[in-house]
Amino acid sequence: SSTAIAITEQPVSISVPVGYSFTLRCRAEGRTLLEYQWFCHHQSDCHQIPGATNPDLPIVAEQTKLYTCRVNDLYRNAVFSDWVKVEVHQCVARGLPPRLWRGEPVIILNPTEQRVEVGKPLQLQCAAMGVPAPCYQWYRNGNLLEQHKRKKLWIAHAKVSDSGTYLCCASNSHGEHWTNAVDVHTLPPPERLHLCHLVFVSATGKIALLVGNNCYQHHPNLMAPVKDVFELSRLLEQLGFQVVSLLD
């Protein structure tokens, strides 16, 4: 059975500049002599690497690829290591990573300021190199965003509450590094902008904007605001105001 072989050290994913030399390691224990064979996966092609039959696989990072190691014993039991990703950054600026780089996270792509219409997708991106490959955690206004643990932050339908200052922390066993902080501004949909423009730019004289909030997330719905807005708007119109009423 495959329990006859136990992998004691899994290879680790890395995120490195092109040309970086590194050794992937796999270690296992079994009842008999063990044989190792490394495999590579790249653009839907998976093949065994000729001659890669040692627990250590030296590689020079040229393209982003996935690797796994098969370990088998003389009784035909076989297990595979975790798949690991060797992510290769082609366009890293000169001087990165630092000359004495030990694998701590180095930010190579910072997010950029965004203006996004409410209801439209919001996307922020960052990237870091690291050995092992860094984990990511996004923050908004200093608060941890539990769901967002990838280099790309994606919100399918932006809400007003998504505006704020965002940054991401990239961390691995050597330490952590923070991206720049960037502002995200959410904008009302065009028809709401048009309404405001119409009223505030074109109007002359006195303007009243009435907002009746009827529905609350954590409170029973109210009835009075609708009536109040209606009565107030009548009163204000008698006093010569141009009235714009909005509900919820």
Coordinates of C-alpha atoms in Angstrom, one line a residue:
S1 CA 0.0 0.0 0.0
S2 CA 1.1 3.6 -0.5
T3 CA 1.3 4.1 3.3
A4 CA 4.5 2.1 3.0
I5 CA 6.1 5.4 1.8
A6 CA 5.9 8.6 3.8
I7 CA 7.0 12.0 2.4
T8 CA 9.0 13.7 5.2
E9 CA 9.9 16.9 3.3
Q10 CA 7.7 18.4 0.6
P11 CA 9.1 20.7 -2.1
V12 CA 8.1 24.4 -1.7
S13 CA 6.8 26.9 -4.2
I14 CA 9.0 29.8 -5.1
S15 CA 8.6 33.2 -6.8
V16 CA 11.9 34.3 -8.4
P17 CA 13.5 36.4 -11.1
V18 CA 14.3 34.9 -14.5
G19 CA 17.7 33.1 -14.4
Y20 CA 17.5 32.4 -10.6
S21 CA 19.2 29.1 -9.7
F22 CA 17.4 27.0 -7.0
T23 CA 17.1 23.4 -5.9
L24 CA 13.7 21.8 -5.3
R25 CA 13.9 19.1 -2.5
C26 CA 11.8 16.1 -1.7
R27 CA 12.5 13.6 1.1
A28 CA 10.7 10.4 1.9
E29 CA 11.0 7.3 4.0
G30 CA 10.0 3.7 3.1
R31 CA 10.5 0.0 3.9
T32 CA 12.8 -0.6 0.9
L33 CA 15.2 1.5 -1.2
L34 CA 13.3 4.5 -2.7
E35 CA 13.4 5.8 -6.3
Y36 CA 12.6 9.4 -7.2
Q37 CA 11.3 10.8 -10.5
W38 CA 10.5 14.5 -11.0
F39 CA 7.7 15.7 -13.4
C40 CA 7.1 19.1 -14.9
H41 CA 3.8 20.7 -16.0
H42 CA 3.8 23.7 -18.4
Q43 CA 0.9 25.0 -20.6
S44 CA -1.2 21.8 -20.3
D45 CA 1.8 19.5 -21.1
C46 CA 2.9 17.2 -18.3
H47 CA 6.1 15.1 -18.7
Q48 CA 8.7 13.4 -16.7
I49 CA 12.0 15.2 -16.6
P50 CA 14.8 13.1 -18.2
G51 CA 17.5 12.1 -15.7
A52 CA 15.7 13.9 -12.8
T53 CA 15.9 10.8 -10.5
N54 CA 17.4 12.4 -7.3
P55 CA 15.7 13.7 -4.2
D56 CA 17.1 17.2 -5.2
L57 CA 16.2 18.8 -8.5
P58 CA 18.5 21.8 -9.5
I59 CA 16.7 24.2 -11.7
V60 CA 17.4 27.5 -13.4
A61 CA 14.2 29.5 -13.5
E62 CA 13.3 30.4 -17.1
Q63 CA 9.5 30.1 -17.3
T64 CA 6.7 29.6 -14.7
K65 CA 6.1 25.9 -14.3
L66 CA 4.7 23.3 -11.9
Y67 CA 6.7 20.4 -10.5
T68 CA 6.0 17.2 -8.6
C69 CA 8.1 14.3 -7.5
R70 CA 7.0 10.6 -7.7
V71 CA 8.6 8.3 -5.0
N72 CA 8.3 4.6 -5.4
D73 CA 9.7 1.6 -3.6
L74 CA 10.7 -1.9 -4.9
Y75 CA 7.2 -3.3 -4.1
R76 CA 5.6 -0.9 -6.7
N77 CA 4.1 1.4 -4.1
A78 CA 4.2 5.0 -5.3
V79 CA 3.3 8.4 -3.9
F80 CA 3.5 11.9 -5.4
S81 CA 4.7 15.0 -3.6
D82 CA 2.6 18.2 -3.6
W83 CA 2.6 20.1 -6.8
V84 CA 4.7 23.2 -6.4
K85 CA 4.9 26.3 -8.6
V86 CA 8.1 27.9 -9.7
E87 CA 6.8 31.4 -10.6
V88 CA 9.3 33.3 -12.8
H89 CA 9.2 37.1 -13.2
Q90 CA 10.6 38.1 -16.6
C91 CA 10.7 41.8 -16.2
V92 CA 12.3 42.4 -12.8
A93 CA 14.2 45.6 -12.7
R94 CA 18.0 45.5 -12.3
G95 CA 19.1 45.5 -8.7
L96 CA 16.3 43.2 -7.7
P97 CA 16.5 41.0 -5.9
P98 CA 19.1 42.6 -3.6
R99 CA 22.6 41.0 -4.0
L100 CA 22.5 39.3 -0.6
W101 CA 18.9 38.2 -1.1
R102 CA 18.0 35.4 1.3
G103 CA 14.5 34.9 -0.1
E104 CA 12.5 37.4 2.0
P105 CA 9.6 39.0 0.2
V106 CA 10.4 41.7 -2.4
I107 CA 7.5 43.7 -3.8
I108 CA 7.8 43.9 -7.6
L109 CA 4.3 45.2 -8.5
N110 CA 2.4 47.7 -6.4
P111 CA -1.4 48.3 -6.7
T112 CA -2.5 51.5 -8.4
E113 CA -5.2 54.0 -7.4
Q114 CA -8.7 53.1 -8.8
R115 CA -11.9 55.0 -9.5
V116 CA -14.7 52.5 -9.9
E117 CA -18.4 52.9 -10.5
V118 CA -20.7 51.3 -8.0
G119 CA -21.8 47.9 -9.3
K120 CA -18.7 47.5 -11.6
P121 CA -15.8 45.2 -10.9
L122 CA -13.0 46.4 -8.6
Q123 CA -9.5 44.8 -9.2
L124 CA -6.3 45.5 -7.4
Q125 CA -3.0 43.7 -8.1
C126 CA 0.3 43.2 -6.5
A127 CA 3.2 40.7 -6.8
A128 CA 6.2 39.8 -4.7
M129 CA 9.2 37.5 -5.1
G130 CA 10.1 35.2 -2.3
V131 CA 11.7 31.8 -1.4
P132 CA 9.4 30.2 -0.4
A133 CA 6.7 32.0 -2.4
P134 CA 5.0 34.6 -0.3
C135 CA 1.5 34.5 1.1
Y136 CA -0.7 37.6 0.6
Q137 CA -3.1 39.4 2.8
W138 CA -5.0 42.6 1.8
Y139 CA -6.2 45.3 4.2
R140 CA -8.6 48.2 3.8
N141 CA -8.2 51.3 6.1
G142 CA -6.0 49.1 8.3
N143 CA -8.6 46.4 8.6
L144 CA -7.8 42.8 7.5
L145 CA -9.9 41.6 4.6
E146 CA -10.6 38.0 5.6
Q147 CA -11.5 36.9 2.1
H148 CA -8.6 38.4 0.2
K149 CA -5.5 36.3 0.4
R150 CA -4.2 36.4 -3.2
K151 CA -2.0 38.7 -5.1
K152 CA -5.1 39.8 -7.1
L153 CA -8.0 41.4 -5.1
W154 CA -11.2 41.1 -7.1
I155 CA -14.6 42.4 -6.1
A156 CA -17.2 41.6 -8.8
H157 CA -19.7 44.4 -7.8
A158 CA -18.2 47.4 -6.0
K159 CA -20.2 49.0 -3.3
V160 CA -19.9 52.5 -1.8
S161 CA -18.4 50.8 1.3
D162 CA -15.5 49.4 -0.8
S163 CA -13.9 52.9 -1.1
G164 CA -10.9 53.4 1.1
T165 CA -7.1 52.9 1.3
Y166 CA -5.9 49.5 0.4
L167 CA -2.5 47.8 0.8
C168 CA -1.3 44.2 0.8
C169 CA 1.2 42.3 3.0
A170 CA 3.4 39.7 1.4
S171 CA 5.0 37.3 3.9
N172 CA 7.0 34.1 4.1
S173 CA 9.3 32.5 6.7
H174 CA 11.9 35.2 6.3
G175 CA 9.7 38.1 7.0
E176 CA 7.1 40.4 5.5
H177 CA 6.9 43.3 3.1
W178 CA 4.1 45.8 2.4
T179 CA 3.0 47.3 -0.8
N180 CA 2.3 51.0 -1.2
A181 CA -1.1 52.2 0.1
V182 CA -3.5 53.2 -2.6
D183 CA -6.9 54.9 -2.6
V184 CA -10.0 53.4 -4.2
H185 CA -12.8 55.8 -4.9
T186 CA -16.3 54.5 -5.7
L187 CA -18.4 56.6 -7.9
P188 CA -22.2 56.7 -8.2
P189 CA -23.6 55.2 -11.4
P190 CA -23.9 57.8 -14.3
E191 CA -27.7 58.3 -14.0
R192 CA -27.3 59.4 -10.4
L193 CA -24.5 61.8 -11.4
H194 CA -26.7 63.1 -14.2
L195 CA -29.6 63.8 -11.7
C196 CA -27.2 65.7 -9.3
H197 CA -25.8 67.6 -12.2
L198 CA -29.2 68.6 -13.5
V199 CA -30.3 69.8 -10.1
F200 CA -27.2 71.5 -8.7
V201 CA -25.7 73.0 -11.9
S202 CA -28.8 73.9 -13.9
A203 CA -31.0 75.1 -11.0
T204 CA -31.3 78.7 -9.9
G205 CA -32.7 79.8 -6.6
K206 CA -33.2 77.7 -3.5
I207 CA -32.8 73.9 -3.7
A208 CA -33.8 71.3 -1.1
L209 CA -32.6 67.7 -1.3
L210 CA -34.7 65.4 0.8
V211 CA -33.6 61.8 1.5
G212 CA -36.0 59.4 3.2
N213 CA -34.3 56.2 4.5
N214 CA -36.9 53.5 4.9
C215 CA -35.0 50.2 4.8
Y216 CA -32.3 49.5 7.3
Q217 CA -30.0 46.4 7.4
H218 CA -30.4 45.8 11.1
H219 CA -33.7 47.5 11.9
P220 CA -37.3 46.9 11.1
N221 CA -38.4 48.9 8.1
L222 CA -39.9 52.4 8.9
M223 CA -43.1 53.8 7.4
A224 CA -42.8 57.4 8.5
P225 CA -39.9 58.6 6.2
V226 CA -41.9 58.3 3.0
K227 CA -44.8 60.4 4.5
D228 CA -42.4 62.9 6.0
V229 CA -40.5 63.4 2.7
F230 CA -43.8 63.9 0.9
E231 CA -45.1 66.5 3.4
L232 CA -41.8 68.3 3.8
S233 CA -41.4 68.6 0.0
R234 CA -44.9 70.1 -0.3
L235 CA -44.1 72.6 2.5
L236 CA -40.7 73.5 0.9
E237 CA -42.3 74.0 -2.5
Q238 CA -44.7 76.5 -1.0
L239 CA -41.7 78.4 0.3
G240 CA -40.2 78.6 -3.2
F241 CA -37.7 75.7 -3.0
Q242 CA -36.9 73.4 -5.9
V243 CA -37.2 70.0 -4.2
V244 CA -35.4 66.8 -5.1
S245 CA -36.7 63.8 -3.1
L246 CA -34.8 60.5 -2.9
L247 CA -35.9 57.4 -1.1
D248 CA -33.5 54.8 0.2

